C-alpha positions as semicolon CSV with decimal commas, in nm:
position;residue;x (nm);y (nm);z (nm)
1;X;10,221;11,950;7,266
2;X;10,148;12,200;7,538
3;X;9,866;12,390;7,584
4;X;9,857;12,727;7,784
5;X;9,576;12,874;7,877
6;X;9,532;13,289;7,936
7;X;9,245;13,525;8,046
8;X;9,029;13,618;7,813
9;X;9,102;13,942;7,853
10;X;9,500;13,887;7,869
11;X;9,366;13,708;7,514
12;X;9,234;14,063;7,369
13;X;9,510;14,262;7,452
14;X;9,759;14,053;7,306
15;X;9,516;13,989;7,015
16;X;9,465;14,367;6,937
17;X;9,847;14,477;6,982
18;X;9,921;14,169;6,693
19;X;9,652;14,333;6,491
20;X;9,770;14,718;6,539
21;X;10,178;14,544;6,415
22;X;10,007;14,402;6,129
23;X;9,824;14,739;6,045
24;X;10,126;14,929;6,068
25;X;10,312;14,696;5,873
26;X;10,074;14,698;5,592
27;X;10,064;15,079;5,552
28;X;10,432;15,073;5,569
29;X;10,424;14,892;5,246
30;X;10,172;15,076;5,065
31;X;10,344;15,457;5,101
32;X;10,683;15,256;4,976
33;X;10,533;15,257;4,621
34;X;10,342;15,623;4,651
35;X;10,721;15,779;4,585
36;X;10,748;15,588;4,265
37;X;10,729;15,782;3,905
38;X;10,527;15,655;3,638
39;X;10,532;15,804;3,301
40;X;10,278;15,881;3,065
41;X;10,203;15,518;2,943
42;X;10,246;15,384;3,284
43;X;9,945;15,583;3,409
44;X;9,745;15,547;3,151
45;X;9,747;15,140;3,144
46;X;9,729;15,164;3,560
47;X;9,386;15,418;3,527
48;X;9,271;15,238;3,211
49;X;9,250;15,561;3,058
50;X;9,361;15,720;2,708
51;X;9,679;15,951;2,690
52;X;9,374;16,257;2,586
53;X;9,193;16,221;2,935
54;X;9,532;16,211;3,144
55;X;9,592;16,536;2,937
56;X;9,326;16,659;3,021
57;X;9,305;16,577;3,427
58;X;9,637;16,736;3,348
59;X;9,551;17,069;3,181
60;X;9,262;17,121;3,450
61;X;9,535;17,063;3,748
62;X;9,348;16,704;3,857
63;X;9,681;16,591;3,884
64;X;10,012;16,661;4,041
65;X;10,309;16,603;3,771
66;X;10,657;16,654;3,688
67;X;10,800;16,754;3,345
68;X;11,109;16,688;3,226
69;X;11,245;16,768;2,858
70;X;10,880;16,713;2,730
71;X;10,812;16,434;2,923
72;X;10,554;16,407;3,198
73;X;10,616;16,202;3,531
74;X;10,395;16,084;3,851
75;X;10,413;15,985;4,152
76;X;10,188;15,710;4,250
77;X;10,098;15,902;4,557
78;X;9,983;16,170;4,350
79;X;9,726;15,959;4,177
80;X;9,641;15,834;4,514
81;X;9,567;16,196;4,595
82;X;9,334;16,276;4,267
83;X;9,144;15,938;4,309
84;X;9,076;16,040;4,655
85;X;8,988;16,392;4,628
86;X;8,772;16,296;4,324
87;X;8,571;16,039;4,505
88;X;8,222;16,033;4,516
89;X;8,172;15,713;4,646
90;X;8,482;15,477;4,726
91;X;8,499;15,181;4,953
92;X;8,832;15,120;5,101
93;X;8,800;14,738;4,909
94;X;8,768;14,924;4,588
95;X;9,085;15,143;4,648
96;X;9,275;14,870;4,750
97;X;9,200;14,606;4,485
98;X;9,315;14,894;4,255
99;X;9,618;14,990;4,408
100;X;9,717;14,562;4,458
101;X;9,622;14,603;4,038
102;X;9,905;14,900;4,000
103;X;10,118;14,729;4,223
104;X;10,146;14,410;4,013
105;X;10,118;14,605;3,660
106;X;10,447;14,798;3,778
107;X;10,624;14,469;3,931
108;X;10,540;14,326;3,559
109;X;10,720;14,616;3,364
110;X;10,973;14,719;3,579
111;X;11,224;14,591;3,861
112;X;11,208;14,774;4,177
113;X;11,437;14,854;4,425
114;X;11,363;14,650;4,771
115;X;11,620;14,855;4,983
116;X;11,597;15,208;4,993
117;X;11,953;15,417;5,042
């Protein structure tokens, strides 16, 4: 084994440019899902909410949607959007643990697409 020693301050700059790839490869992954549509169901189980209160975030404009003979679709970005612009108080740990939540309730019920044409 070899052992190389550095600056310390060679050490932070190489530390902090690993840490800004990493970054940028984890929002990368997160906006992949905030195209995906969810229906009616699909939102509901992801909010833990009844299909009456999604009607009624809908009827009061809460939430962006798409309609298509009588059914309603969302994008995971806009829920994103109304749980952000509702927030009174949110902690970045709280969004995340509920987006990892969505993430693995849609992976569950559906197969996704990995490569995007």
């Amino acid at each position: 084994m070899k052992i190389i020693t550095i600056e310390e301050e060679a050490w932070q700059q190489l530390n902090s440019r690993i840490n800004a790839i990493a970054d940028y490869l984890k929002r990368q992954e997160d906006k992949s899902y905030d195209g995906l549509w969810l229906n009616n169901h699909e939102v509901c189980q992801y909010l833990h909410i009844s299909e009456k209160t999604l009607w009624r975030m809908r009827t009061k404009g809460e939430i962006t949607y798409s309609k298509i003979y009588s059914q309603y679709f969302y994008t995971i970005g806009s829920i994103k959007d109304m749980l952000n612009a509702n927030a009174i108080q949110s902690s970045d740990e709280f969004v995340q643990e509920l987006m990892a939540k969505g993430k693995s309730y849609i992976e569950k019920g559906r197969k996704l697409k990995t490569d995007k044409k």
